[in-house]
Structure formats: C-alpha cells, structure tokens
Short mmCIF file of C-alpha atoms and ligand atoms in Angstrom, two decimals:
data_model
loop_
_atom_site.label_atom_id
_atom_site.label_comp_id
_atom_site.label_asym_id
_atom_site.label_seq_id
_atom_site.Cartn_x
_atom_site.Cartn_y
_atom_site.Cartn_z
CA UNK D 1 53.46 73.95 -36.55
CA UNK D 2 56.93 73.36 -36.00
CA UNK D 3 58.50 70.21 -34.64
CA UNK D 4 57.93 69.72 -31.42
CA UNK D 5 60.75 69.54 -28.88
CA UNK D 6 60.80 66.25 -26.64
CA UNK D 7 63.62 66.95 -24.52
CA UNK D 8 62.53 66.71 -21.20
CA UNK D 9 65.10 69.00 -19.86
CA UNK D 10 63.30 72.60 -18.91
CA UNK D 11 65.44 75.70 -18.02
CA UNK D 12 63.81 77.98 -15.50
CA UNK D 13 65.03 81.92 -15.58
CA UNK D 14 64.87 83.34 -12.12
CA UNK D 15 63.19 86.76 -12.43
CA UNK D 16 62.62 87.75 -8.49
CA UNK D 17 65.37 89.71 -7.91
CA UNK D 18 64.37 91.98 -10.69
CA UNK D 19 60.40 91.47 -11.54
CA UNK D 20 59.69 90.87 -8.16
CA UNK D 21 61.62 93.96 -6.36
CA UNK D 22 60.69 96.23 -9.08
CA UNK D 23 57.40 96.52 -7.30
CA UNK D 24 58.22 96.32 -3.72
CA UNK D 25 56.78 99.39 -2.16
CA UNK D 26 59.41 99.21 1.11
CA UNK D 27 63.28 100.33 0.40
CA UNK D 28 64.80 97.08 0.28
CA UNK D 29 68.73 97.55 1.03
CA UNK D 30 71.59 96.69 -1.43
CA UNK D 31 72.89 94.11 1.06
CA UNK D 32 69.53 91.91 1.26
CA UNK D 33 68.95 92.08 -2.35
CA UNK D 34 72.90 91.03 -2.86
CA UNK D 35 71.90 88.16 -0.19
CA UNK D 36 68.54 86.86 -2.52
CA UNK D 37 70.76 86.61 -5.78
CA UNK D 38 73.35 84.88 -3.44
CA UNK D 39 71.15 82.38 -2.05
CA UNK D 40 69.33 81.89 -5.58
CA UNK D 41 72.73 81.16 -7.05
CA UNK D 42 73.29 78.46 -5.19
CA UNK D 43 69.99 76.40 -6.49
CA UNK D 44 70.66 75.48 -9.59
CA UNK D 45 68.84 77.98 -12.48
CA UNK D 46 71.35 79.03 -15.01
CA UNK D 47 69.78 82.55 -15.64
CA UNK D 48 69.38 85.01 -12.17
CA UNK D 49 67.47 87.91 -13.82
CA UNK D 50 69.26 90.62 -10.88
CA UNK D 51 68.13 93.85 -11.75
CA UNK D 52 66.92 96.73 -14.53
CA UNK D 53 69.10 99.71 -15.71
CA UNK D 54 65.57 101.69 -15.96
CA UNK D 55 65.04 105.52 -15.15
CA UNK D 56 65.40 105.83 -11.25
CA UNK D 57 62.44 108.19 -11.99
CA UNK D 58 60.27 105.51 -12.79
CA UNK D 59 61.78 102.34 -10.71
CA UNK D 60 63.49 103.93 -7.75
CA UNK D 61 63.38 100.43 -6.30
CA UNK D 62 66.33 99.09 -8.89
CA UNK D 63 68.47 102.65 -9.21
CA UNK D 64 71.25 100.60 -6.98
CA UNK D 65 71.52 97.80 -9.28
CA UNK D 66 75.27 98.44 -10.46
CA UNK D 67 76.29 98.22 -6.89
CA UNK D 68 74.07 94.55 -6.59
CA UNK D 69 76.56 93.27 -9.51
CA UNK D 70 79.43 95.11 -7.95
CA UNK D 71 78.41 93.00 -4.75
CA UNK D 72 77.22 89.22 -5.65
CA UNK D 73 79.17 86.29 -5.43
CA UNK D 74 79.40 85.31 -9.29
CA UNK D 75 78.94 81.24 -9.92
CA UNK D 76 80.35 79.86 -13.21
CA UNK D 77 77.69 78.66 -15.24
CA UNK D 78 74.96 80.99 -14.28
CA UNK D 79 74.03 84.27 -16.63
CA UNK D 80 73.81 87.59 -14.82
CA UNK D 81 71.25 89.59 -17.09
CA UNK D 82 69.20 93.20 -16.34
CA UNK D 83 66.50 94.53 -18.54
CA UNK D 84 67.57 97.86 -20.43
CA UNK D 85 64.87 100.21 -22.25
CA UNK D 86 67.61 102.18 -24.17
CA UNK D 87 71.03 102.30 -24.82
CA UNK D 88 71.53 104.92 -22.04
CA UNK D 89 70.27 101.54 -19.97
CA UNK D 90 72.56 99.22 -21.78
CA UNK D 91 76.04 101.18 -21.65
CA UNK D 92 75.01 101.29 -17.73
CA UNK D 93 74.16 97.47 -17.88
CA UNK D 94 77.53 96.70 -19.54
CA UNK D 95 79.99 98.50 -17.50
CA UNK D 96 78.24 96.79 -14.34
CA UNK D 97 79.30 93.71 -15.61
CA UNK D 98 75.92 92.12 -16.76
CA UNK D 99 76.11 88.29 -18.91
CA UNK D 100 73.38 89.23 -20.58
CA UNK D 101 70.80 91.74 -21.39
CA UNK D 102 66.84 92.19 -22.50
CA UNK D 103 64.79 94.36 -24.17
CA UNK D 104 61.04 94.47 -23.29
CA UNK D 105 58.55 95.69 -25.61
CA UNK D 106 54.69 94.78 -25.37
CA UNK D 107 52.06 93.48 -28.17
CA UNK D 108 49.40 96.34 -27.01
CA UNK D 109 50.21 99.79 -27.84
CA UNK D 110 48.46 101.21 -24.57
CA UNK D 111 50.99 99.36 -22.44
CA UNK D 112 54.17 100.28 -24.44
CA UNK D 113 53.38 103.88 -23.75
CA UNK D 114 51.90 103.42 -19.80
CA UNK D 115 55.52 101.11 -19.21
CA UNK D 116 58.00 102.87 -21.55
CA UNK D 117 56.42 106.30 -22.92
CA UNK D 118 56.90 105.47 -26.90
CA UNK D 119 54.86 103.34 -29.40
CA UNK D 120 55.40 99.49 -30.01
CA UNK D 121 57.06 100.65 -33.74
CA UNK D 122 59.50 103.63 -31.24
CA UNK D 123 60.72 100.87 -29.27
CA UNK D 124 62.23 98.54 -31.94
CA UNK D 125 63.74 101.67 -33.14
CA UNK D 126 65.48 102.23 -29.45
CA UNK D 127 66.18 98.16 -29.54
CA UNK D 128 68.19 98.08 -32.32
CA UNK D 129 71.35 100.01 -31.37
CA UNK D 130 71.33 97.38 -27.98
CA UNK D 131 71.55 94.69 -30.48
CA UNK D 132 74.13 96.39 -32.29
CA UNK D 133 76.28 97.20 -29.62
CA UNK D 134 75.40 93.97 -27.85
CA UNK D 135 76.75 92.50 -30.65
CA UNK D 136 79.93 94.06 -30.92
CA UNK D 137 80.55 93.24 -26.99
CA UNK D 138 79.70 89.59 -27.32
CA UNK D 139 76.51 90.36 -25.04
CA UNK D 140 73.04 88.33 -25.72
CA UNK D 141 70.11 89.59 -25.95
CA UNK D 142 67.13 88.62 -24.63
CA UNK D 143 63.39 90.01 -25.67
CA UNK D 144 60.53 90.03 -23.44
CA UNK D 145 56.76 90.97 -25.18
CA UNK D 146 54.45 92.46 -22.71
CA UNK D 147 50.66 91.24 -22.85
CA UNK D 148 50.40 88.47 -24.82
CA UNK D 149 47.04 87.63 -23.85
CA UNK D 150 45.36 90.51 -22.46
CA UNK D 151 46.29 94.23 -21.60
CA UNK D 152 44.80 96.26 -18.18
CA UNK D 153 44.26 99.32 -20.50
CA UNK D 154 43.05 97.62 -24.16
CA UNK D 155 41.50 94.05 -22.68
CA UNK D 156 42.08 91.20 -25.11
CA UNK D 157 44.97 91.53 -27.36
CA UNK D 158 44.90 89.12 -30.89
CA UNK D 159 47.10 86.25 -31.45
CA UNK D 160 48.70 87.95 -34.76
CA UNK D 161 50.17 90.96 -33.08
CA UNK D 162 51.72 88.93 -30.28
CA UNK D 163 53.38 86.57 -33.55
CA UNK D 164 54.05 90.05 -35.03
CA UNK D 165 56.31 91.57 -32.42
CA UNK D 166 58.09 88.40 -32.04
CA UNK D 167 59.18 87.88 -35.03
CA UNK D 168 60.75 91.92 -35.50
CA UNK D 169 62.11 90.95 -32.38
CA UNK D 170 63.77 87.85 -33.18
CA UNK D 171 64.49 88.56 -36.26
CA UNK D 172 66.73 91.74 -34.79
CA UNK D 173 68.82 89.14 -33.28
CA UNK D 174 66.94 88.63 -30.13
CA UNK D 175 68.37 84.91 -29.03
CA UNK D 176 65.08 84.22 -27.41
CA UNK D 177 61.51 85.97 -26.96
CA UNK D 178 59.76 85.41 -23.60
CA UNK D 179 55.95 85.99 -23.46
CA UNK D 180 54.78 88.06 -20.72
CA UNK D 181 51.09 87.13 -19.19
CA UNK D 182 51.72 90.33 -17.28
CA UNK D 183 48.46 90.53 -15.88
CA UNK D 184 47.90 86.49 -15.30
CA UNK D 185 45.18 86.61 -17.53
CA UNK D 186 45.91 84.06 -19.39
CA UNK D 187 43.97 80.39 -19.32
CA UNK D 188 45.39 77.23 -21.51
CA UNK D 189 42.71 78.12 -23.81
CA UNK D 190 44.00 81.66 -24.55
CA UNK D 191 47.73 80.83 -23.97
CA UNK D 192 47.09 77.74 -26.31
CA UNK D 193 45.45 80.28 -29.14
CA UNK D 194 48.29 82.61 -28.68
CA UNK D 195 51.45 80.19 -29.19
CA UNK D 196 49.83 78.81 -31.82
CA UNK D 197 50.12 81.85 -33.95
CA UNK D 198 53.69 82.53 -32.73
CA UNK D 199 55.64 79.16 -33.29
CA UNK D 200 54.16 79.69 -36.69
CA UNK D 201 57.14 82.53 -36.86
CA UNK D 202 59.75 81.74 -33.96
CA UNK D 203 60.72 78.06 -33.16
CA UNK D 204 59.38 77.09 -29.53
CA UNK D 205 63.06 76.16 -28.97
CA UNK D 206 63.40 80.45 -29.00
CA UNK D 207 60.43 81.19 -27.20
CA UNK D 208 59.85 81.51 -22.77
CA UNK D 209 56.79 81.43 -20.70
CA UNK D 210 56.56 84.59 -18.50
CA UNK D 211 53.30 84.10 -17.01
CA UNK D 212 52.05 85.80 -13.80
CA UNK D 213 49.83 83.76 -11.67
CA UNK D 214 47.49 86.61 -10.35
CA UNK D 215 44.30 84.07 -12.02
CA UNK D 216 46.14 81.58 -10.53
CA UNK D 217 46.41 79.81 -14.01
CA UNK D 218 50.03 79.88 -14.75
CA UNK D 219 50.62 76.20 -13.46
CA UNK D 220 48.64 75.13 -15.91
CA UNK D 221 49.62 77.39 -18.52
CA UNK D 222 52.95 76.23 -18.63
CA UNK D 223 51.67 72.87 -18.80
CA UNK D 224 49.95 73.91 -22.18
CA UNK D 225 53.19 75.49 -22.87
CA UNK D 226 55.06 72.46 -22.95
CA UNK D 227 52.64 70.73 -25.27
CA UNK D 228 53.71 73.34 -27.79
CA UNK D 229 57.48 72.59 -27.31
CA UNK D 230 58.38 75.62 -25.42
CA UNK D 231 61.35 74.26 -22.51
CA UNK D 232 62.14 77.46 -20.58
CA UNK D 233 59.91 78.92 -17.87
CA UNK D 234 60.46 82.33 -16.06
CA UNK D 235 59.61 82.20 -12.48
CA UNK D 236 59.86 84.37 -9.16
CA UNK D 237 61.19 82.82 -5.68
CA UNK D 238 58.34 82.62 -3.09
CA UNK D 239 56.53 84.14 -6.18
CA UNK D 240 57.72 87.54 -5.75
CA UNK D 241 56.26 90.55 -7.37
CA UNK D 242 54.51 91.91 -10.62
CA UNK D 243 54.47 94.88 -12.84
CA UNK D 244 54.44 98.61 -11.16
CA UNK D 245 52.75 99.39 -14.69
CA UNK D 246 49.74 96.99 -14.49
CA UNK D 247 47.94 97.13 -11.57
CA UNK D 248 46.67 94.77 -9.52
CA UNK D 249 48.91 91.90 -11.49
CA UNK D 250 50.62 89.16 -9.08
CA UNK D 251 53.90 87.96 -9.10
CA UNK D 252 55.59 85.86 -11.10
CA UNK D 253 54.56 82.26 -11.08
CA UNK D 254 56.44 80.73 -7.99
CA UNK D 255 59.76 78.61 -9.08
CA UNK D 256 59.37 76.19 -6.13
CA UNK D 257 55.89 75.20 -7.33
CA UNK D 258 57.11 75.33 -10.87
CA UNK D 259 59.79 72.93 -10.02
CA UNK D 260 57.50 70.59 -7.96
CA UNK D 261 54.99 70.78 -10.59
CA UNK D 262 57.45 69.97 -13.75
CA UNK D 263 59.04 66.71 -11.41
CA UNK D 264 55.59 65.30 -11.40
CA UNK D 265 55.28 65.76 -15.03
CA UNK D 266 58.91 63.76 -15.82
CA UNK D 267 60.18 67.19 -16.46
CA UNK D 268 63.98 67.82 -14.58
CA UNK D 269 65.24 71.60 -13.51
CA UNK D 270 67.96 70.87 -12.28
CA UNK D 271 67.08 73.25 -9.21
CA UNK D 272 67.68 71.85 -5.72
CA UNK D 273 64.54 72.41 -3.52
CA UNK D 274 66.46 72.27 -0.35
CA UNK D 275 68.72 75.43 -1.10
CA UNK D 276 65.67 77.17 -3.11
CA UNK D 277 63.50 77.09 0.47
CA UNK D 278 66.69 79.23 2.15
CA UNK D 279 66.42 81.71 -0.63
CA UNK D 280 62.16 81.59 -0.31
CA UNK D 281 62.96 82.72 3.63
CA UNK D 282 64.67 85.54 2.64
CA UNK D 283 62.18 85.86 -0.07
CA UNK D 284 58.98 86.20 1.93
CA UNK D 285 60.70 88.48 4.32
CA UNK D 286 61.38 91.08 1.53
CA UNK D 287 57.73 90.39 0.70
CA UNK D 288 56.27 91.27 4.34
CA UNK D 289 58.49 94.22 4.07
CA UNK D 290 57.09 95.58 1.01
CA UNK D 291 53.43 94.85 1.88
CA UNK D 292 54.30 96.46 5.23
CA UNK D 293 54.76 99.96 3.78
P1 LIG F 301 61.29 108.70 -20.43
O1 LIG F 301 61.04 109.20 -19.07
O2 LIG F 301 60.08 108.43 -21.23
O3 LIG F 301 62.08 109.76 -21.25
O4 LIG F 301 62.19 107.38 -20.34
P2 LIG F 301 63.61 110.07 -21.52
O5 LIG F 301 64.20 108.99 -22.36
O6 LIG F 301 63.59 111.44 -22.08
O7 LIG F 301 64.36 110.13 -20.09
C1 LIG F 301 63.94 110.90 -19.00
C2 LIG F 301 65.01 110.92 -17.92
O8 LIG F 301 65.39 109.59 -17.58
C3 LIG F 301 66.30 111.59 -18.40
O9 LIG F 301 66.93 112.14 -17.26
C4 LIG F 301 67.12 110.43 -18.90
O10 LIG F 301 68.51 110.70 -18.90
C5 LIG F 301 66.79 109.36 -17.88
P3 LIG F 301 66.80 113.72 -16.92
O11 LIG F 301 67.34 114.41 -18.12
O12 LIG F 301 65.32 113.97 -16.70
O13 LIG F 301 67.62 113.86 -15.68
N1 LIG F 301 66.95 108.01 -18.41
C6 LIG F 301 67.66 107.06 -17.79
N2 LIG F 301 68.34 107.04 -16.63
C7 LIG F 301 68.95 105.88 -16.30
N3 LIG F 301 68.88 104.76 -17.06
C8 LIG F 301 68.20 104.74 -18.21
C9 LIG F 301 67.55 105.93 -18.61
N4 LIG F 301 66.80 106.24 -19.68
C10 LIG F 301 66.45 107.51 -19.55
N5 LIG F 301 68.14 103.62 -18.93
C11 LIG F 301 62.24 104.98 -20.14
C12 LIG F 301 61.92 106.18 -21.04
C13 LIG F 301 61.92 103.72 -20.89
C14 LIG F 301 63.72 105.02 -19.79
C15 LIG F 301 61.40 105.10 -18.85
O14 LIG F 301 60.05 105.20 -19.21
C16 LIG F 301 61.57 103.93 -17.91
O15 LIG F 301 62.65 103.73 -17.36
N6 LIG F 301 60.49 103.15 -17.66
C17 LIG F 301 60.51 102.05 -16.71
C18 LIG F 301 59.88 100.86 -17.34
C19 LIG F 301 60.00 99.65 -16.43
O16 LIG F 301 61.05 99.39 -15.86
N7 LIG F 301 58.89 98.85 -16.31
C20 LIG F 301 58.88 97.65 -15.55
C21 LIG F 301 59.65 96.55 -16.26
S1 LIG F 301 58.74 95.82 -17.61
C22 LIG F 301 57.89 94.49 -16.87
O17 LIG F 301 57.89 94.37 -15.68
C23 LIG F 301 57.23 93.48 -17.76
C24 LIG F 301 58.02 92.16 -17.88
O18 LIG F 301 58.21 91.58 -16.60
C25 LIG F 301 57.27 91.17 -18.78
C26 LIG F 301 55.80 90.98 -18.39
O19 LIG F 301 55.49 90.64 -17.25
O20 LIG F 301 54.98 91.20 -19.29
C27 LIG F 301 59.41 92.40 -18.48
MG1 LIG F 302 56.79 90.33 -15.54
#
C-alpha cells in the first residue's frame, strides 16, 4: 500500500447542483439553480460541480446548463466543472466557460450501457479526445467510475475491475478518479476491500469518495476512506439527489453532515456551516419541488 497521507486538511467537491438536479423530477428554473451555486459559493468548497453537457434527450433537467454558467456569480478560487460523455459534451462545456471538466465511466459493463449506451472499453475510446483537447485548452480533467461496489443490474462488482478502470483512467491523464457508490451500497467492509485494490494502482492523494448514502453508510465509509489516505470527499447540499440511471439510489452523502462529521474527527473543510444552512434552505425547497411532481 502506498504511503499514507496525514494531512488533516480534506477538500469536499460540491456535486448538488449537478448530481442532485439531474434527478429532480419538477422543472427547476435557470434562476433558482443560478441562486444554489450562488449561495454554495459562498461556503467555502473549492470545487461547485454546476451542471452536465449530457444529451437533453436523456437529462432534460441540465439542457440549460450553459445559461447557469452564463448566469453565476464566479468566486476566485473555486473550480466551475460539468460532466461531459463526449466531445460533442466537452466543446459545449468549454465555450460555457467551465474550470474544469469529468468524464464518467463505470466498473460494471451493465451500467456503462443503461447510463451512457456503449461498453466500459467504447467509453475510454470517447474519453480520450476530451483529454486531448482538454489538454490543449489548459482544462483538467476529472474521472468519475460508476459502481465501485455494487451495480443495480450485475449485483457485486470485484475489487480488480474497479483498480482496472482507474488506472486506464488515470493513466489517460485523468488528474483525479472519484469512486462512485452510486447505489449506497457500500459498507466499510466492502469500501475497505475495494480501495485496497485501487491505491495498489492510483495514489490515494488521486483518488475521491463519491458515495451515496441511500444504506445510510456513507458517513462511515468515508471514515474508512480516510484510513486509506484518500482527503477529498464529494458531497450534495441538504443531500440532494442520485442517479436517474439507478433506481431507487439516494442522494449524495449530505456536505453539512460530512463537515460536522470530519470536525469531530480533527479533520478541517474549510466550509462555513452558517452560509452552507442558507444554501440547504434553498436546497430542500428544490427537493419538495421535485418530490412534489
Ligand atoms: P446516445 O443517445 O447513446 O447516442 O448518446 P448518440 O451519441 O448517437 O447521440 C444521440 C443524440 O444526442 C444526437 O442528437 C446527438 O447529437 C445528441 P440527434 O441527432 O438525435 O438530434 N448528443 C448530445 N447532445 C448534447 N450534448 C451531448 C450530446 N451527445 C450526443 N454531449 C450519451 C450517448 C452519453 C450522450 C447519452 O447516453 C447521454 O447523454 N446519457 C446521459 C448520461 C448521464 O448524464 N447520466 C447521469 C450522470 S452519471 C452519474 O450520475 C454517476 C456519477 O454521479 C457517479 C456515481 O454516482 O456513480 C457521476
Ligand atoms: Mg453520483
């Protein structure tokens, strides 16, 4: 295993506006989600995850996402990023102004074609031009692996082909590779099994914790997480959301309890709970709305 890290210093990437909304089944307006990436801006995370250049087809709820950037009050210090499947996804992602992109693929073959319609091996291929042209525009890249622990089509997935796809992913460039628990399956135990085989291949100082909490688990996943070096944490205001593709999956684990849970461990965000509960408002509202429809 590689060194471990000891800093106590943990970065938290704010996923709501994008992971969350994706799934909201009410129209949220442009101006509301403009206001959530406002108000999260102000707290203190350094990434704000805003939106997906996806096929409207498939996520109608994120087609307006160049007019979000267009419209958000841009901090210094904090990177703007969207998720792109293709390079159709990235040019759009690019000329809306994004910091920062990422590429998802997924360690189960089922769920690659169910959430992007090509095979784990077809998606690399579509991943490498991003990098390249990423590269050329001074853009980083960002890779997110779907199912590290368990799939809602194939069940358990193995420890080796979560290590596999992280390492073609890194190894195209990919700065860092966030594991997705996309249907909060996950336990310490299996979590624990599963970064063991991967910082075998990518340093924990490259790796993320994307970890739903539908089990309720994710708390304490991350806390296994740390053990294993791993210092950045993705996380949902008022625990927005979950994955249109895997039913039944919660939201992302909720940054406010992620940050209360991390101070009690001698861990520091840097987020500021007092502006994060103005953004959780707005947060929960959007929530009612969707469950509402
Ligand atoms: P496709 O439908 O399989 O086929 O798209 P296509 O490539 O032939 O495109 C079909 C149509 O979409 C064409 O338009 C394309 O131009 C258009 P038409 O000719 O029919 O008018 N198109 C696009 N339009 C805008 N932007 C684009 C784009 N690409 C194609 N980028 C594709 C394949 C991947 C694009 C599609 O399947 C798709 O968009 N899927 C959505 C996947 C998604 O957003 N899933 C949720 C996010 S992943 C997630 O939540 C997990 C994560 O949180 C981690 C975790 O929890 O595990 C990240
Ligand atoms: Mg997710």
């Amino acid at each position: 295993m590689p060194q471990i890290i000891k800093s106590n210093r943990v970065r938290l990437f704010e996923v709501g506006p994008r992971d969350g909304l994706q799934n909201q089944s009410a129209q949220i307006s442009t101006d509301q989600k403009i206001e959530l990436v406002d108000l999260l801006s102000e707290c203190g995370m350094d990434h704000i995850e805003v939106t997906s250049f996806v096929s409207p087809k498939w996520i109608p709820q994120l087609c307006d996402g160049a007019q979000v950037l267009a419209g958000i009050q841009r901090r210094a210090g904090i990177a703007y990023t969207a998720l792109t499947p293709n390079l159709k996804g990235y040019a759009r992602a690019r000329d809306a102004g994004v910091d920062e992109v990422a590429v998802f693929a997924a360690a189960s073959q089922s769920f690659s074609q169910k959430n992007i319609h090509c095979s784990i091996g077809q998606s690399l291929e579509r991943f490498a031009p991003i990098l390249a042209a990423a590269k050329k525009d001074g853009i980083a890249v960002r890779a997110y692996v779907s199912c590290v622990v368990a799939c809602p089509y194939e069940g358990a997935i193995a420890p080796t082909d979560v290590a596999r796809i992280s390492k073609a992913l890194f190894d195209m460039g990919c700065y860092q590779i966030s594991l997705g628990d996309t249907i909060g399956a996950g336990s310490p135990q299996t979590i624990s099994a599963m970064l063991k085989a991967v910082v075998d291949v990518v340093g924990p100082q490259h790796l993320a914790g994307h970890y739903h909490d539908t089990g309720d688990r994710a708390l304490a996943n991350i806390e296994e997480s740390l053990r294993f070096g791993l210092r950045t944490f993705d996380s949902a205001v008022a625990g927005l959301g979950g994955c249109p593709y895997a039913p039944g999956a919660k939201g992302n684990v909720d940054t406010g309890l992620v940050v209360r849970r991390l101070s009690k461990l001698g861990f520091e965000t840097g987020v500021d709970l007092h502006k994060l509960a103005q953004a959780e408002r707005l947060a929960l509202i959007l929530k009612q709305k969707g469950l509402a429809v």
